[in-house]
Coordinates of C-alpha atoms and ligand atoms in Angstrom, one line a residue:
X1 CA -161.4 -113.2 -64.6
X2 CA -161.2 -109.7 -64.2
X3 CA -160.9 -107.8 -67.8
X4 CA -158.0 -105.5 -66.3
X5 CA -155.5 -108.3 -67.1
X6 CA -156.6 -107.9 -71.1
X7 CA -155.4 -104.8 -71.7
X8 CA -154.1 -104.0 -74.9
X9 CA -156.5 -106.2 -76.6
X10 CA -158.8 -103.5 -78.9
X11 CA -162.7 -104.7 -79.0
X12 CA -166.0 -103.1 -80.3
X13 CA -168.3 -101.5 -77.6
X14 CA -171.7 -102.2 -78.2
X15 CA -175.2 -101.3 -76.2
X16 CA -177.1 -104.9 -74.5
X17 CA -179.4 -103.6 -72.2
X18 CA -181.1 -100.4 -71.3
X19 CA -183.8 -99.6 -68.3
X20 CA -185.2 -96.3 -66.4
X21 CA -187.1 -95.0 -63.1
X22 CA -188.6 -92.4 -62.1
X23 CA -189.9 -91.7 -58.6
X24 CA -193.6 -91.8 -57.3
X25 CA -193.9 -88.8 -56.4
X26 CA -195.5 -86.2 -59.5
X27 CA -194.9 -82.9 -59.2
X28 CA -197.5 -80.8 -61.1
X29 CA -197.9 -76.9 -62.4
X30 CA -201.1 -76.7 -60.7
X31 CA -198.8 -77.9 -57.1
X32 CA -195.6 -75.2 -58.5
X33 CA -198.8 -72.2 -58.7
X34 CA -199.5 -72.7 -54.8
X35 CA -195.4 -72.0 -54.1
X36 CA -194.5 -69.7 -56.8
X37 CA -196.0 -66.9 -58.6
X38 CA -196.7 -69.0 -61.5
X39 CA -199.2 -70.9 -63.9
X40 CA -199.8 -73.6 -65.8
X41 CA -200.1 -71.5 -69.0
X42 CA -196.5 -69.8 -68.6
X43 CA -194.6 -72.9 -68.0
X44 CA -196.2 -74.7 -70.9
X45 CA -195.5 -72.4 -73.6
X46 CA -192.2 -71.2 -72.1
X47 CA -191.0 -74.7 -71.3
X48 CA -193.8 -77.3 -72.6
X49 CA -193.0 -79.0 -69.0
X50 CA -196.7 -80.7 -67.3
X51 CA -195.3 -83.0 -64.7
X52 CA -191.9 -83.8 -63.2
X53 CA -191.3 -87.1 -60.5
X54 CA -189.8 -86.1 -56.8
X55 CA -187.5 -88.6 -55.2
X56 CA -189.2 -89.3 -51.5
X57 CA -186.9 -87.9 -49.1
X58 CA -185.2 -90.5 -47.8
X59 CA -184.7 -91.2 -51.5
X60 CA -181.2 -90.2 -53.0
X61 CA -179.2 -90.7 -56.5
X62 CA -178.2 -94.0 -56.0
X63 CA -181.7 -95.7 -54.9
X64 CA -182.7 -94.2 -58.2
X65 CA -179.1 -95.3 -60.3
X66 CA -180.0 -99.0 -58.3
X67 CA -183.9 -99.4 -59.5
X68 CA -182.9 -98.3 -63.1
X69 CA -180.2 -101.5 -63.1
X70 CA -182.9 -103.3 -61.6
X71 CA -185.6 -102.7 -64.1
X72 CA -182.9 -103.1 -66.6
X73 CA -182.3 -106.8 -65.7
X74 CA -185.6 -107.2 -65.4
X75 CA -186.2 -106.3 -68.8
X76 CA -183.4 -108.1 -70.5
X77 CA -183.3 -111.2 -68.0
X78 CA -179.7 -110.8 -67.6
X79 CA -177.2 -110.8 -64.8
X80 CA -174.5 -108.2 -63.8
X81 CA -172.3 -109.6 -61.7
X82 CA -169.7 -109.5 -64.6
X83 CA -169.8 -105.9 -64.9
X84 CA -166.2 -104.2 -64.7
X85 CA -166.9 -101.2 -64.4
X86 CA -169.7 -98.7 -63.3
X87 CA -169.7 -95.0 -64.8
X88 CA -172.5 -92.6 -63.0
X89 CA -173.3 -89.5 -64.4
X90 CA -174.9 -87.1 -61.7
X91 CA -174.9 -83.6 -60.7
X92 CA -176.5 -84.9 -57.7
X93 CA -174.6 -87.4 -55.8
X94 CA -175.8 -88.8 -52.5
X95 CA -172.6 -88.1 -51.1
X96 CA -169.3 -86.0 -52.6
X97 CA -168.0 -89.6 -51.8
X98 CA -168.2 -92.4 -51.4
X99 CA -169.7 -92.3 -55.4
X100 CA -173.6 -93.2 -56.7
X101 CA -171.5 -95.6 -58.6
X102 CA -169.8 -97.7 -55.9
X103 CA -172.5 -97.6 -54.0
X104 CA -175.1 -99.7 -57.3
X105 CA -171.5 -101.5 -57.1
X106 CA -172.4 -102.0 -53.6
X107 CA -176.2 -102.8 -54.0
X108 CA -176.0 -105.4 -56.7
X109 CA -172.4 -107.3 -55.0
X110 CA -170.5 -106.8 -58.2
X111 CA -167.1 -107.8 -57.2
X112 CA -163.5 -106.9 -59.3
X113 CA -165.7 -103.6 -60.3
X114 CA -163.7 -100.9 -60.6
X115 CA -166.7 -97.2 -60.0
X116 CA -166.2 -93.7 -60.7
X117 CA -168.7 -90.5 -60.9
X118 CA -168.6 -88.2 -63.5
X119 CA -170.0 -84.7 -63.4
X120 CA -170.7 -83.0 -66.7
X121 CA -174.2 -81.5 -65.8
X122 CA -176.9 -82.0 -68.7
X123 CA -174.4 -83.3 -70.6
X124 CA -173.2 -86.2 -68.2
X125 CA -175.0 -89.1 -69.5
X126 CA -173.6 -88.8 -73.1
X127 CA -170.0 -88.0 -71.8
X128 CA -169.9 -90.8 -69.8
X129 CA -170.9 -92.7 -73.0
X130 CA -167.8 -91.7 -74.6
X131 CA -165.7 -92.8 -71.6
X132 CA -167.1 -95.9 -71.9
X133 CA -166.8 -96.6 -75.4
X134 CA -162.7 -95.7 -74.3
X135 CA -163.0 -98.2 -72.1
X136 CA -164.0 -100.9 -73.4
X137 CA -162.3 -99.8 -77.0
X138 CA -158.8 -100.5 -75.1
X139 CA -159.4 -103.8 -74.4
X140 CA -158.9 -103.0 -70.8
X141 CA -162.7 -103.9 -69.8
X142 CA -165.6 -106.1 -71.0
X143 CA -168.7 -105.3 -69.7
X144 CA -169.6 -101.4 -68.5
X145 CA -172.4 -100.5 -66.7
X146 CA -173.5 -96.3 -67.8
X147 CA -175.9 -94.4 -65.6
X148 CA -177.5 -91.2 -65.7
X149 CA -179.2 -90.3 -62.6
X150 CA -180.1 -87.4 -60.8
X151 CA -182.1 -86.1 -57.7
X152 CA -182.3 -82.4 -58.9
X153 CA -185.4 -81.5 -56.7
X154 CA -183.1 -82.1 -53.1
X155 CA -181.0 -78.7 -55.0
X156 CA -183.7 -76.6 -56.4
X157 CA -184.7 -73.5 -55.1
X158 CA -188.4 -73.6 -54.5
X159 CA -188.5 -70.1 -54.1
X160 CA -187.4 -69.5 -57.3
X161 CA -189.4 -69.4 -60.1
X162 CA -187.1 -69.3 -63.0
X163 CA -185.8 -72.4 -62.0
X164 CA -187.9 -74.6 -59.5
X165 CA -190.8 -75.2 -62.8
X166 CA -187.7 -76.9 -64.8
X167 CA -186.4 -79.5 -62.2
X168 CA -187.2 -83.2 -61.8
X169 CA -185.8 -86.8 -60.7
X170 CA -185.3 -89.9 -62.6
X171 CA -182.6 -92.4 -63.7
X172 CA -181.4 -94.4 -67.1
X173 CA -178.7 -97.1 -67.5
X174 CA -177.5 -98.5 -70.3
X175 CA -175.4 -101.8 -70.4
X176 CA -172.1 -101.6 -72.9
X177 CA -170.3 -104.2 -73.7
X178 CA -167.1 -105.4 -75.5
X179 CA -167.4 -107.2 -78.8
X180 CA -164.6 -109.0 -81.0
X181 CA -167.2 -108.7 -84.0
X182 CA -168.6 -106.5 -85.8
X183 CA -168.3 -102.5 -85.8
X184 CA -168.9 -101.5 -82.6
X185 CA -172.3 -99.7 -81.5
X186 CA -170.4 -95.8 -81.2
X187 CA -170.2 -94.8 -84.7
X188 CA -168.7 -90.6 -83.5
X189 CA -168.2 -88.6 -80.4
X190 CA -168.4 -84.7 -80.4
X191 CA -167.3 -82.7 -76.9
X192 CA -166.8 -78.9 -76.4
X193 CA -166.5 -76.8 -73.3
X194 CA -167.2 -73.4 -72.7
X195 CA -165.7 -73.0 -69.3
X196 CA -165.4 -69.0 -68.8
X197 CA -169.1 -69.2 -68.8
X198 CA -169.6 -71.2 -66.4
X199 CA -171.1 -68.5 -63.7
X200 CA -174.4 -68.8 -66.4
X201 CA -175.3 -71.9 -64.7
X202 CA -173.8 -73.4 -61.0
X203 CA -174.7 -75.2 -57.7
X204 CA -172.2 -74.4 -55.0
X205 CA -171.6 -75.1 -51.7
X206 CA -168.6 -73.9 -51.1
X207 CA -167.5 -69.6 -51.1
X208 CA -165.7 -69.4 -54.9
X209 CA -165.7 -66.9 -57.5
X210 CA -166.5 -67.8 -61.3
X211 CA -166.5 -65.9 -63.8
X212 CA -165.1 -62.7 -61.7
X213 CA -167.7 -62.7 -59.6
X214 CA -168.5 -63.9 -56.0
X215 CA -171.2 -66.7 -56.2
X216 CA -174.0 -68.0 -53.8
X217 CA -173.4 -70.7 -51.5
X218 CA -176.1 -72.0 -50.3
X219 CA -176.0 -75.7 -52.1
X220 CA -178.9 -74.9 -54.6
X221 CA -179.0 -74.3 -58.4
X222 CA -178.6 -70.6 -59.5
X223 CA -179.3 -70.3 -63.6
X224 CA -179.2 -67.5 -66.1
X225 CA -181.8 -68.7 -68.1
X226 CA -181.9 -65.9 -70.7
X227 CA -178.0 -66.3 -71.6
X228 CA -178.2 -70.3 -71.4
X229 CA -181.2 -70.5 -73.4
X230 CA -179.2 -68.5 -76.3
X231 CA -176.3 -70.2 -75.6
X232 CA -178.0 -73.7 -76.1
X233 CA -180.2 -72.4 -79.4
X234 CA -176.8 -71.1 -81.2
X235 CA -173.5 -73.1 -79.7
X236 CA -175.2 -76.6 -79.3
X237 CA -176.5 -76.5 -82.7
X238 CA -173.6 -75.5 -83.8
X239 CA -172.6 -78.2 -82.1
X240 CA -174.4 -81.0 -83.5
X241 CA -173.9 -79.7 -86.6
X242 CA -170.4 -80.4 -86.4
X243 CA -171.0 -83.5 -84.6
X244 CA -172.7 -84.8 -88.0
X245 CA -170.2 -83.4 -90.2
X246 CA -167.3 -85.2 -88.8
X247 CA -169.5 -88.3 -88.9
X248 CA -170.0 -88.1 -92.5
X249 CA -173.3 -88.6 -92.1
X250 CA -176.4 -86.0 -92.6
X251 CA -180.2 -85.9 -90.6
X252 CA -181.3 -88.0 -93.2
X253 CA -179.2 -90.9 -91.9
X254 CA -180.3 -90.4 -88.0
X255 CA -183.9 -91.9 -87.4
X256 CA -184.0 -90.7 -83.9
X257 CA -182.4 -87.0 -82.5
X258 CA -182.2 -86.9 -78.6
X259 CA -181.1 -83.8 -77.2
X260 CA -180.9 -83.2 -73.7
X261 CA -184.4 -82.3 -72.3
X262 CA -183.8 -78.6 -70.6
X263 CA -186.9 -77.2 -72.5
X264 CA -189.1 -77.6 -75.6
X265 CA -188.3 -74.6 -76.7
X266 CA -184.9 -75.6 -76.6
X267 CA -185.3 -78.5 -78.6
X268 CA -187.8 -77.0 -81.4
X269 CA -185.0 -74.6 -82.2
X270 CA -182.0 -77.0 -82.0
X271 CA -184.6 -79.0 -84.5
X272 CA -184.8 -75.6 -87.1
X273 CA -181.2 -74.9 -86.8
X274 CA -179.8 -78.7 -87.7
X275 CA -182.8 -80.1 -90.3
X276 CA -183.9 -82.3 -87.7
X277 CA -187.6 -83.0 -87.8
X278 CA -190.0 -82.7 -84.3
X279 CA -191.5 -86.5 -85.4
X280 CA -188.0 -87.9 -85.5
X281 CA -186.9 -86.0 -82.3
X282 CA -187.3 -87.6 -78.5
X283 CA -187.6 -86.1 -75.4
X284 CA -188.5 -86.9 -72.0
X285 CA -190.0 -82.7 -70.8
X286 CA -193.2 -83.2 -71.3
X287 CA -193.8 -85.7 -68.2
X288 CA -190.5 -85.5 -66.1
X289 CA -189.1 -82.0 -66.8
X290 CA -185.5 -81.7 -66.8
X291 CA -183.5 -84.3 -65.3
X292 CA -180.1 -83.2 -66.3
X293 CA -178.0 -86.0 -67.1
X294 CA -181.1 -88.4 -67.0
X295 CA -183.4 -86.8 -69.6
X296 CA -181.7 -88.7 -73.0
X297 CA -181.5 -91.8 -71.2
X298 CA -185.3 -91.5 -70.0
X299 CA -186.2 -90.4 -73.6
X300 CA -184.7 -93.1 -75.3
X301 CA -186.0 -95.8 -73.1
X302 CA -189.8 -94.4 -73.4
X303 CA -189.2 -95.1 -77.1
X304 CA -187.3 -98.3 -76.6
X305 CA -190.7 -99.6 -74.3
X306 CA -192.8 -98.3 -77.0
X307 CA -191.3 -99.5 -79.4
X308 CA -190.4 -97.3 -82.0
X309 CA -187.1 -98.0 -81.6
X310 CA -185.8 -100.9 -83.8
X311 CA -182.3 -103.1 -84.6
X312 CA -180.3 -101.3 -86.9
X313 CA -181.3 -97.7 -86.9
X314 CA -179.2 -95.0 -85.8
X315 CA -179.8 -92.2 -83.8
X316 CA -177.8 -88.6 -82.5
X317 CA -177.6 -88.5 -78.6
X318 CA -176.4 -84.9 -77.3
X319 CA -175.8 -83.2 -74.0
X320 CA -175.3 -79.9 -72.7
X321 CA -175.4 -78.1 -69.9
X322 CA -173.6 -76.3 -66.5
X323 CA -170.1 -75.9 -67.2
X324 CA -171.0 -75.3 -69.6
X325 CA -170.6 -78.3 -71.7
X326 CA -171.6 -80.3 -74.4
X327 CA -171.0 -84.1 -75.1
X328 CA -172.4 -85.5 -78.2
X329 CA -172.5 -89.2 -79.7
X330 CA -173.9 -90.9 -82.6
X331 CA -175.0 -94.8 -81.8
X332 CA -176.6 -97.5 -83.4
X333 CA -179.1 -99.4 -81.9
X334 CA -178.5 -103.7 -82.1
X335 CA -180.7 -104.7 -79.8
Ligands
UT7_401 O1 -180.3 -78.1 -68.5 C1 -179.3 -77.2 -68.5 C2 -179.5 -76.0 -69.4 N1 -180.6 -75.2 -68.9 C3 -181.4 -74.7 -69.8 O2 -181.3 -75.0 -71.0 C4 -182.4 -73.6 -69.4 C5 -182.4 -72.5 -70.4 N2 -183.4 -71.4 -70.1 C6 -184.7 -71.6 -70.2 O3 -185.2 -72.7 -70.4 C7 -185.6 -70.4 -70.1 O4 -184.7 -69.2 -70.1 C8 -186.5 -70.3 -68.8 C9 -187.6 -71.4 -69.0 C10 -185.6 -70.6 -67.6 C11 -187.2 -69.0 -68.8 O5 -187.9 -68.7 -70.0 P1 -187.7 -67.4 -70.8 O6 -188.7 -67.4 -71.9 O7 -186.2 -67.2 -71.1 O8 -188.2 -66.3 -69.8 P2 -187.5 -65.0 -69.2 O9 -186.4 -65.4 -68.3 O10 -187.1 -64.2 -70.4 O11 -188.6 -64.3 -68.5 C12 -189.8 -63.8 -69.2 C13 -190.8 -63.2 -68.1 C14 -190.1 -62.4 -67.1 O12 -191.0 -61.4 -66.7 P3 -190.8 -59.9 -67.3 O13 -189.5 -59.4 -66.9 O14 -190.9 -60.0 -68.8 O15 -192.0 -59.1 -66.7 C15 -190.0 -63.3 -65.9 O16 -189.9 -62.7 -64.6 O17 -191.3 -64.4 -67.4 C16 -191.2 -64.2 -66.0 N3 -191.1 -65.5 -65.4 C17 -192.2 -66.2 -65.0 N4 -193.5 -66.0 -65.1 C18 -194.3 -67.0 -64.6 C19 -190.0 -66.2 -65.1 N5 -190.3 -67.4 -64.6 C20 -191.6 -67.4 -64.5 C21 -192.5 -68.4 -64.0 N6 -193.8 -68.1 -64.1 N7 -192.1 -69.6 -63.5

C-alpha cells in the first residue's frame, strides 16, 4: 500500500539503517603539490585534511548515492522496496534533472516512491533530515530513504589553491522510518539562513549577480575562505548553541558532536565556543576532506563500523555551508 493514502495519521520517525562510500580513487597532498603551489605542511595545519576519494570519471552523484544504499542493505540485511520516499542531498547532481534521487529510485526498482533533491550545500544532509522527520511525522509516509552525496571534485577548480586542497567525494544514507511507539528518534531541529551572504561561497553556471556583484560562470566552486571561516567559528556556534538551548539539553547530555567537516580548524573552534570536547567530537577531514553534504553522514558511519557508537546515546548533528546555511538536529541513536 502506498503510505500517501495515510495521511493524517501522526507517527514517530526513527533511524533503521545507515551505510557509506567513498570512491577508489585517493587524492593526496603530496599529488595537490605537483598541481598547485602547495604542501603537505600548509594544508595539515591550516585544514588537518591528508587524503580525500575522487569519483572515476564516468562516476557521478548517484553511482555514489546507489553504492551507499547498497552497502546499507548489506549491512542491515534489509530490503527497500517499501521505501516511499527518497530525499538526496547534493550540491552536485548528475543532472539539474532528472534528480540523484529518482535516479537510486530508478537503480533499486522502488515503485510508488515519490524522489526529490534538496540543495542546502554543507548543510544538506542534516536539512534533509528534518524534511524527513516532517514526513514521516505527518503520517503521510512510512519508510524514507536520506542521502547525502556529493561528487565535489567534477566542480573544483584545480587551479585554485584555496579551494582544490579542501574538496572530496563520498556518500551516506540513512534509513528513517515511521513508528507508532515510542518517542521518535529526532529529539530538536535548529535552521538559519544567512542569504545576503551568499556571494562568500557559490558554484554558478549561469551569468547572475549576488550580493551586488557580477559572479563567475564557469560551473566551478568560488569561496571566500577568510570570511566563511569566521562566519562558521562565530554564527554556527552561535548556532548550536541555540540548537541545545531550545533542546533543553546541555554538551553533557550529547555523547557524540558532528559538525559538518569543512576543516579541523573549523571544528576545534566550534568545540571551544560550545563546551564540546575533541574526544566526543566526529569528523570525517582527516581521510576524505570536505564532502559537503556527505561529511556527517561519513563521520557518523566510521563510528557506527567502529563501534563506538551504541543504542541509546544521543548525539548533535549540524550543517553549514553555501547559502549560507545552517541545519542542525539532535538524534538518538536505537539501533
Ligand atoms: O564547507 C563549506 C564551508 N567552507 C568552509 O568552511 C571553508 C572555510 N575556510 C577555510 O577553511 C580556510 O579559510 C581555508 C583553508 C580555505 C584557508 O585557510 P586560511 O588559514 O584562512 O588561509 P588564508 O586564506 O588566510 O591564507 C593564508 C596564506 C595566504 O598567503 P599570504 O597572503 O599570507 O602570503 C594564502 O595565499 O596562505 C596562502 N595559501 C596557501 N598556501 C599554501 C592559501 N592556500 C594555500 C595553499 N597552500 N593551498
Amino acid at each position: 500500500m502506498n503510505a500517501n493514502v495515510r495521511s493524517g495519521v501522526r507517527s514517530n520517525a526513527v533511524i533503521t539503517a545507515i551505510g557509506s562510500y567513498v570512491p577508489e580513487r585517493i587524492l593526496t597532498n603530496a599529488d595537490l603539490e605537483k598541481l598547485v603551489d602547495t604542501n603537505d605542511e600548509w594544508i595539515v595545519q591550516r585544514t588537518g585534511i591528508r587524503e580525500r576519494h575522487i569519483a572515476a570519471e564516468c562516476q557521478f552523484t548517484s553511482h555514489l548515492g546507489v553504492a551507499a544504499v547498497q552497502n546499507m542493505i548489506e549491512r542491515y540485511n534489509i530490503s527497500i522496496t517499501d521505501v516511499d520516499y527518497i530525499i538526496a542531498a547534493t550540491s552536485t547532481p548528475d543532472a539539474v534533472f532528472p534528480s540523484v534521487a529518482s535516479q537510486v529510485q530508478s537503480h533499486f526498482g522502488i515503485e510508488g516512491c515519490g524522489t526529490a533533491d534538496i540543495q542546502a550545500a554543507c548543510a544538506g544532509f542534516t536539512a534533509a533530515i528534518q524534511l524527513a522527520n516532517g514526513l514521516l511525522l505527518s503520517g503521510a509516509y512510512r519508510k524514507v530513504l536520506v542521502i547525502g552525496a556529493e561528487t565535489l571534485s567534477k566542480i573544483t577548480d584545480y587551479t585554485d589553491r584555496t579551494t582544490c586542497i579542501l574538496f572530496g567525494d563520498g556518500a551516506g544514507a540513512i534509513l528513517m522510518e515511521a513508528s507508532d511507539e515510542g518517542q521518535g528518534d529526532v529529539l530538536a531541529v535548529y535552521s538559519k539562513t544567512d542569504g545576503a551572504r551568499g556571494h562568500l561561497l557559490y558554484r554558478s553556471s549561469l551569468s547572475s549577480i549576488l550580493g551586488g556583484e557580477e559572479i563567475k560562470t564557469n560551473g566551478l566552486i568560488v569561496q571566500n575562505g577568510r570570511e566563511v571561516y569566521k562566519w562558521a567559528v562565530s554564527q554556527v556556534a552561535e548556532s548550536v548553541n541555540t540548537l541545545l538551548e531550545r533542546s533543553g539539553l546541555t554538551t553533557a547530555d550529547i555523547d557524540w558532536f558532528i559538525p559538518h567537516s569543512a576543516n579541523m580548524r573549523i571544528i576545534e573552534a566550534l568545540c571551544e565556543r560550545t563546551g564540546f570536547t575533541l574526544d566526543k567530537t566526529l569528523s570525517s577531514i582527516k581521510w576524505y576532506g570536505n564532502t559537503s553534504a556527505a561529511s556527517i553522514p561519513l563521520a557518523l558511519d566510521e563510528a557506527v563500523k567502529a563501534g563506538s557508537v551504541r543504542n541509546g546515546q544521543q548525539m548533535l548533528l549540524f550543517g553549514f555551508g553555501g547559502g549560507l546555511t545552517q541545519a542542525g538536529v539532535i538524534i538518538r541513536w536505537s539501533l
